[in-house]
Amino acid sequence: MNTGQRVLLSREQISKRVIELGQQIAADLDEEANRGGGTGEGAAAGAAGPIVLIPVLTGALVFVADLIRAMPVAMSIKPVTLSSYPGKSTTSQGVTVQSGVPMDLRGARVLIVDDILDSGKTLGLLRRLVEAQQPRSVRIAVLLKKRKPMGRAEEVRVEYSGFEIDDEFVVGYGLDFDGIYRNLPDIVTLSGPSAA
Ligand code: IMP
Ligand code: MG
């Protein structure tokens, strides 16, 4: 994979930050469970139950595998498949749900996990689909958040983000270009003909 890669975030930086994020999220979930608050169904003290973790495939695959092992909380995992960057496109083409949005989230505590917040269309759609079911709480965690000085197509509330990066196309650690590079351990920017 000789593509003129520039390492933006090394595997060591990623690993350290993912552990921090996992610990922070777990602490917040514990705090919420102890508080017994919330507004949805099942909000009574002691009714917290396992969280429902919704990873957005395929990009969140690597991130979620590391994140959950830094989160010592009871959880079920219900992946969804959404797609917005078909093939070689590097800008969002409009989001389509491929499969798997859980429909039994009433009263649940939900954590949505994605690789990156870019235009906001993917997480905006998913957040709406989840919130429509009246869960007890919804949080979103992303590893990367792209800076968008001109604003996003959809502004989405994201409770946890690992790193803010400039608005350039990155691959590795789950992120792909045309289906490849997901297995790179570092997050890199592409330059050269294959990124054209
Ligand atoms: P959004 O809907 O534009 O926010 O895009 C979110 C999805 O697009 C992410 O889940 C990624 O799969 C993909 N994506 C956005 N930016 C990049 C990038 O720089 N590299 C690879 N995939 C990206
Ligand atoms: Mg994705």
Short mmCIF file of N, CA and C and ligand atoms in Angstrom, two decimals, residues 56-60 82 84 114-116 122 182, ligand 2:
data_model
loop_
_atom_site.label_atom_id
_atom_site.label_comp_id
_atom_site.label_asym_id
_atom_site.label_seq_id
_atom_site.Cartn_x
_atom_site.Cartn_y
_atom_site.Cartn_z
N VAL A 56 -21.50 1.98 14.01
CA VAL A 56 -21.86 2.20 12.61
C VAL A 56 -20.80 1.52 11.74
N LEU A 57 -21.23 0.44 11.08
CA LEU A 57 -20.30 -0.31 10.24
C LEU A 57 -20.20 0.32 8.87
N THR A 58 -19.10 0.18 8.21
CA THR A 58 -17.98 -0.65 8.60
C THR A 58 -16.89 0.17 9.28
N GLY A 59 -16.98 1.48 9.16
CA GLY A 59 -15.89 2.33 9.60
C GLY A 59 -15.56 2.25 11.08
N ALA A 60 -16.57 2.00 11.93
CA ALA A 60 -16.33 2.01 13.37
C ALA A 60 -15.80 0.69 13.91
N LEU A 82 -24.70 1.73 7.62
CA LEU A 82 -25.15 2.90 6.88
C LEU A 82 -24.07 3.19 5.85
N SER A 84 -22.58 6.25 3.08
CA SER A 84 -22.71 7.57 2.47
C SER A 84 -21.61 7.88 1.47
N ASP A 114 -19.20 5.92 16.03
CA ASP A 114 -18.78 5.98 14.62
C ASP A 114 -17.32 6.41 14.54
N ASP A 115 -16.76 6.20 13.36
CA ASP A 115 -15.35 6.54 13.18
C ASP A 115 -15.13 8.04 13.11
N ILE A 116 -15.99 8.75 12.35
CA ILE A 116 -15.69 10.15 12.06
C ILE A 116 -16.98 10.95 11.85
N THR A 122 -24.73 11.25 8.35
CA THR A 122 -24.86 9.88 8.86
C THR A 122 -25.36 9.89 10.30
N ARG A 182 -8.57 -0.03 5.56
CA ARG A 182 -9.16 -0.06 6.90
C ARG A 182 -8.23 -0.70 7.92
MG MG B 2 -18.77 5.06 8.31
#
